Amino acid sequence: MPMSNSAVQKLGKRLELPDAMSEADLTLLEDLLIDYSELLTAARGVIDELCDIVEWPLGVTHRLKTTDTLIQKLQRAKARGSSTNLARIQDIAGIRVSGRLTLAEQDQIASMVVGRFEEQGHRCSVKDRREDPMIGYRAVHVIVAIGGRFVEVQLRTVGQDLWANIFERVADMFGRGIRYGETPEYGGQAVTDVISSMEAFSATLYELEKDVAASVVDGSDRDTAQAELDRNLDGLRQILQDVEGIKGRPVT
């Protein structure tokens, strides 16, 4: 029988304290992730069906957080002076859909995802991170509640996806906390400057994406607008090369 939400919450409270963890708790967490894996498989099937319907070429991937990642997330929140309810974490199971979409098409996909899951009796909520980004991160997220658990469906344009993947790479190298506005663990001011550059790039890409969307509405040349966006994506890839050069330098 799946764990109740109250039992999951209590498990999370124990996991956020390193001295309170036990082998039994780790086993319970592994069992919980098995439940999420089953939900993720079912949800992925729904997303694949929707992507077969639309005319745009879309890439779909999925992932399940690991036990280590979840424990680190809980303990990091506790160290910041807050506490995360394990039962309410919305991105344990995630599906990512990305492609050469306009912003309007991104909205359309989000509406289709919500409609399909709600038809099945599942409650959905939408988080639009485009106008209100988090440290430059932009996307549309659909959170699907299934049987008291959550599956997060991330919908990204090509630019949003490339930006997020590069930022994840930076976080892997210089400290996962930068995703929440924390100071880099390594690299000093050089990495801080890179993060500032990436935030500025995110804003520029978003304005270009709005130009592409407008070009579709007014009948002008979408390809020309898209080409300008593509040139900026090349600049974003250059940032990644610069970051790779910073890696391994002494901390300053």
Tab-separated table of C-alpha atoms in Angstrom:
chain	number	residue	atom	x	y	z
A	1	MET	CA	0.000	0.000	0.000
A	2	PRO	CA	1.415	3.469	-0.893
A	3	MET	CA	2.576	5.629	1.987
A	4	SER	CA	0.116	8.224	3.243
A	5	ASN	CA	1.011	11.885	2.789
A	6	SER	CA	1.421	12.291	6.537
A	7	ALA	CA	3.862	9.364	6.631
A	8	VAL	CA	5.782	10.858	3.696
A	9	GLN	CA	5.947	14.213	5.459
A	10	LYS	CA	7.309	12.599	8.626
A	11	LEU	CA	9.875	10.715	6.570
A	12	GLY	CA	11.032	13.990	5.043
A	13	LYS	CA	11.450	15.539	8.478
A	14	ARG	CA	13.788	12.734	9.461
A	15	LEU	CA	15.735	12.851	6.211
A	16	GLU	CA	16.442	16.568	6.502
A	17	LEU	CA	18.490	15.897	9.650
A	18	PRO	CA	21.636	13.872	8.829
A	19	ASP	CA	21.866	12.465	12.343
A	20	ALA	CA	18.234	11.308	12.287
A	21	MET	CA	18.410	9.199	9.107
A	22	SER	CA	18.321	5.419	9.342
A	23	GLU	CA	18.652	2.541	6.896
A	24	ALA	CA	14.915	1.958	7.332
A	25	ASP	CA	14.216	5.545	6.242
A	26	LEU	CA	16.369	5.132	3.148
A	27	THR	CA	14.411	1.994	2.273
A	28	LEU	CA	11.135	3.893	2.692
A	29	LEU	CA	12.431	6.628	0.394
A	30	GLU	CA	13.371	4.046	-2.230
A	31	ASP	CA	9.862	2.544	-1.986
A	32	LEU	CA	8.368	6.015	-2.414
A	33	LEU	CA	10.405	6.559	-5.566
A	34	ILE	CA	9.101	3.262	-6.956
A	35	ASP	CA	5.565	4.686	-6.563
A	36	TYR	CA	6.627	7.839	-8.378
A	37	SER	CA	8.261	5.804	-11.128
A	38	GLU	CA	4.958	4.089	-11.878
A	39	LEU	CA	3.164	7.452	-12.023
A	40	LEU	CA	5.875	8.834	-14.283
A	41	THR	CA	5.554	5.959	-16.730
A	42	ALA	CA	1.788	6.466	-16.992
A	43	ALA	CA	2.114	10.235	-17.391
A	44	ARG	CA	4.825	9.855	-20.029
A	45	GLY	CA	2.415	7.756	-22.074
A	46	VAL	CA	-0.122	10.592	-22.040
A	47	ILE	CA	2.486	13.151	-23.100
A	48	ASP	CA	3.747	10.924	-25.924
A	49	GLU	CA	0.198	10.600	-27.260
A	50	LEU	CA	-0.249	14.388	-27.255
A	51	CYS	CA	3.061	14.969	-29.015
A	52	ASP	CA	1.997	12.539	-31.741
A	53	ILE	CA	-1.078	14.699	-32.340
A	54	VAL	CA	0.607	18.078	-32.833
A	55	GLU	CA	2.474	19.025	-36.002
A	56	TRP	CA	5.602	20.411	-34.342
A	57	PRO	CA	8.663	18.199	-33.863
A	58	LEU	CA	9.075	17.856	-30.109
A	59	GLY	CA	11.625	16.119	-27.948
A	60	VAL	CA	10.374	14.355	-24.822
A	61	THR	CA	12.480	13.132	-21.915
A	62	HIS	CA	11.659	12.148	-18.359
A	63	ARG	CA	13.544	11.715	-15.129
A	64	LEU	CA	13.029	10.705	-11.516
A	65	LYS	CA	14.975	12.381	-8.737
A	66	THR	CA	17.424	10.073	-6.984
A	67	THR	CA	17.474	9.387	-3.258
A	68	ASP	CA	20.673	11.442	-2.924
A	69	THR	CA	19.195	14.408	-4.793
A	70	LEU	CA	16.061	14.402	-2.667
A	71	ILE	CA	17.970	14.156	0.592
A	72	GLN	CA	20.251	17.011	-0.486
A	73	LYS	CA	17.217	19.118	-1.405
A	74	LEU	CA	15.631	18.535	2.007
A	75	GLN	CA	18.846	19.189	3.915
A	76	ARG	CA	19.690	22.284	1.869
A	77	ALA	CA	16.278	23.774	2.662
A	78	LYS	CA	16.745	22.984	6.348
A	79	ALA	CA	20.177	24.633	6.323
A	80	ARG	CA	18.601	27.793	4.871
A	81	GLY	CA	16.266	27.935	7.867
A	82	SER	CA	13.181	26.524	6.157
A	83	SER	CA	11.705	23.061	5.893
A	84	THR	CA	10.345	21.294	2.819
A	85	ASN	CA	7.347	18.978	2.995
A	86	LEU	CA	8.469	15.876	1.106
A	87	ALA	CA	4.848	15.037	0.300
A	88	ARG	CA	4.405	18.416	-1.419
A	89	ILE	CA	7.540	18.447	-3.581
A	90	GLN	CA	6.275	18.804	-7.127
A	91	ASP	CA	9.317	17.875	-9.214
A	92	ILE	CA	10.245	14.418	-7.904
A	93	ALA	CA	8.891	12.993	-11.163
A	94	GLY	CA	9.437	15.164	-14.210
A	95	ILE	CA	8.736	15.148	-17.938
A	96	ARG	CA	10.353	17.655	-20.285
A	97	VAL	CA	8.930	18.637	-23.656
A	98	SER	CA	11.005	20.960	-25.839
A	99	GLY	CA	11.035	22.042	-29.438
A	100	ARG	CA	11.120	24.915	-31.925
A	101	LEU	CA	7.933	26.431	-30.548
A	102	THR	CA	6.651	29.981	-30.530
A	103	LEU	CA	5.402	31.285	-27.197
A	104	ALA	CA	1.821	30.926	-28.436
A	105	GLU	CA	2.463	27.316	-29.411
A	106	GLN	CA	3.991	26.752	-25.985
A	107	ASP	CA	0.728	28.020	-24.458
A	108	GLN	CA	-1.242	25.750	-26.752
A	109	ILE	CA	0.744	22.676	-25.673
A	110	ALA	CA	0.236	23.618	-22.026
A	111	SER	CA	-3.526	23.860	-22.553
A	112	MET	CA	-3.554	20.472	-24.260
A	113	VAL	CA	-1.632	18.874	-21.385
A	114	VAL	CA	-3.994	20.357	-18.808
A	115	GLY	CA	-7.049	19.327	-20.800
A	116	ARG	CA	-5.927	15.741	-21.308
A	117	PHE	CA	-5.042	15.115	-17.649
A	118	GLU	CA	-8.160	16.856	-16.367
A	119	GLU	CA	-10.241	14.634	-18.648
A	120	GLN	CA	-8.747	11.737	-16.689
A	121	GLY	CA	-9.830	13.324	-13.394
A	122	HIS	CA	-6.446	14.718	-12.348
A	123	ARG	CA	-6.067	18.232	-10.976
A	124	CYS	CA	-3.573	20.479	-12.778
A	125	SER	CA	-1.945	23.815	-12.064
A	126	VAL	CA	0.226	25.923	-14.366
A	127	LYS	CA	3.373	27.839	-13.423
A	128	ASP	CA	4.393	30.335	-16.093
A	129	ARG	CA	8.031	31.251	-15.486
A	130	ARG	CA	8.395	33.337	-18.629
A	131	GLU	CA	7.409	36.765	-17.283
A	132	ASP	CA	8.629	35.972	-13.765
A	133	PRO	CA	11.806	33.908	-14.215
A	134	MET	CA	13.805	32.347	-11.389
A	135	ILE	CA	17.465	33.372	-11.725
A	136	GLY	CA	16.847	33.662	-15.469
A	137	TYR	CA	15.069	30.305	-15.822
A	138	ARG	CA	12.046	30.502	-18.117
A	139	ALA	CA	9.556	27.780	-19.031
A	140	VAL	CA	5.938	26.771	-18.554
A	141	HIS	CA	5.327	24.029	-16.005
A	142	VAL	CA	2.153	21.982	-15.692
A	143	ILE	CA	1.888	20.302	-12.290
A	144	VAL	CA	-0.334	17.227	-12.418
A	145	ALA	CA	-1.692	15.816	-9.150
A	146	ILE	CA	-2.222	12.064	-9.402
A	147	GLY	CA	-3.352	10.136	-6.357
A	148	GLY	CA	-1.819	12.561	-3.899
A	149	ARG	CA	1.496	12.650	-5.770
A	150	PHE	CA	2.777	15.106	-8.372
A	151	VAL	CA	4.278	14.903	-11.846
A	152	GLU	CA	5.859	18.059	-13.234
A	153	VAL	CA	5.637	18.577	-16.998
A	154	GLN	CA	8.151	21.170	-18.189
A	155	LEU	CA	7.386	22.807	-21.522
A	156	ARG	CA	10.297	24.687	-23.089
A	157	THR	CA	11.160	26.416	-26.316
A	158	VAL	CA	14.527	25.618	-27.878
A	159	GLY	CA	16.055	28.741	-26.346
A	160	GLN	CA	14.608	28.101	-22.902
A	161	ASP	CA	15.813	24.515	-22.991
A	162	LEU	CA	19.354	25.373	-24.067
A	163	TRP	CA	19.579	28.097	-21.423
A	164	ALA	CA	18.375	25.729	-18.689
A	165	ASN	CA	20.748	22.952	-19.720
A	166	ILE	CA	23.736	25.290	-19.686
A	167	PHE	CA	22.741	26.742	-16.316
A	168	GLU	CA	22.449	23.208	-14.918
A	169	ARG	CA	25.975	22.552	-16.168
A	170	VAL	CA	27.213	25.683	-14.413
A	171	ALA	CA	25.452	24.583	-11.212
A	172	ASP	CA	26.996	21.117	-11.429
A	173	MET	CA	30.461	22.648	-11.618
A	174	PHE	CA	30.189	25.529	-9.186
A	175	GLY	CA	27.433	24.719	-6.687
A	176	ARG	CA	23.792	23.654	-6.968
A	177	GLY	CA	22.784	26.529	-4.714
A	178	ILE	CA	23.213	29.065	-7.526
A	179	ARG	CA	19.842	27.882	-8.837
A	180	TYR	CA	18.320	29.537	-5.766
A	181	GLY	CA	20.398	32.705	-5.824
A	182	GLU	CA	23.144	31.465	-3.517
A	183	THR	CA	26.811	32.414	-3.941
A	184	PRO	CA	28.855	29.966	-6.073
A	185	GLU	CA	30.846	27.467	-4.044
A	186	TYR	CA	33.751	27.680	-6.485
A	187	GLY	CA	35.051	30.062	-9.104
A	188	GLY	CA	34.470	33.312	-7.250
A	189	GLN	CA	33.652	36.495	-9.150
A	190	ALA	CA	34.240	34.872	-12.549
A	191	VAL	CA	31.275	32.546	-12.033
A	192	THR	CA	29.160	35.329	-10.543
A	193	ASP	CA	29.793	37.309	-13.734
A	194	VAL	CA	28.777	34.311	-15.845
A	195	ILE	CA	25.509	34.004	-13.929
A	196	SER	CA	24.790	37.698	-14.506
A	197	SER	CA	25.528	37.256	-18.216
A	198	MET	CA	23.170	34.294	-18.371
A	199	GLU	CA	20.364	36.239	-16.721
A	200	ALA	CA	20.831	39.009	-19.285
A	201	PHE	CA	20.874	36.442	-22.087
A	202	SER	CA	17.638	34.964	-20.773
A	203	ALA	CA	15.929	38.356	-20.988
A	204	THR	CA	17.272	38.933	-24.512
A	205	LEU	CA	16.135	35.516	-25.708
A	206	TYR	CA	12.670	36.088	-24.281
A	207	GLU	CA	12.317	39.372	-26.166
A	208	LEU	CA	13.402	37.635	-29.363
A	209	GLU	CA	10.909	34.832	-28.746
A	210	LYS	CA	8.185	37.441	-28.407
A	211	ASP	CA	9.316	38.919	-31.733
A	212	VAL	CA	9.058	35.492	-33.371
A	213	ALA	CA	5.566	35.012	-31.929
A	214	ALA	CA	4.513	38.453	-33.186
A	215	SER	CA	5.872	37.700	-36.655
A	216	VAL	CA	3.546	34.698	-36.883
A	217	VAL	CA	0.542	36.776	-35.869
A	218	ASP	CA	1.151	39.663	-38.284
A	219	GLY	CA	2.142	37.413	-41.178
A	220	SER	CA	5.738	38.632	-41.475
A	221	ASP	CA	8.736	36.380	-42.029
A	222	ARG	CA	8.965	33.968	-39.125
A	223	ASP	CA	12.159	32.428	-40.507
A	224	THR	CA	13.997	35.780	-40.391
A	225	ALA	CA	12.991	36.351	-36.792
A	226	GLN	CA	13.909	32.776	-35.917
A	227	ALA	CA	17.334	33.195	-37.526
A	228	GLU	CA	18.071	36.151	-35.247
A	229	LEU	CA	17.084	34.006	-32.279
A	230	ASP	CA	19.369	31.223	-33.487
A	231	ARG	CA	22.330	33.610	-33.666
A	232	ASN	CA	21.799	34.485	-30.023
A	233	LEU	CA	21.665	30.816	-29.138
A	234	ASP	CA	25.168	30.550	-30.568
A	235	GLY	CA	26.206	33.261	-28.110
A	236	LEU	CA	24.715	31.247	-25.288
A	237	ARG	CA	26.785	28.233	-26.332
A	238	GLN	CA	29.863	30.447	-26.177
A	239	ILE	CA	29.096	31.153	-22.524
A	240	LEU	CA	29.287	27.429	-21.861
A	241	GLN	CA	32.741	27.314	-23.455
A	242	ASP	CA	33.811	30.226	-21.270
A	243	VAL	CA	32.526	28.430	-18.182
A	244	GLU	CA	34.460	25.307	-19.058
A	245	GLY	CA	37.561	27.508	-19.087
A	246	ILE	CA	36.846	28.743	-15.574
A	247	LYS	CA	36.570	25.219	-14.204
A	248	GLY	CA	39.691	24.196	-12.372
A	249	ARG	CA	40.943	27.685	-11.621
A	250	PRO	CA	41.894	28.441	-8.012
A	251	VAL	CA	39.007	29.861	-5.967
A	252	THR	CA	39.218	33.661	-5.816
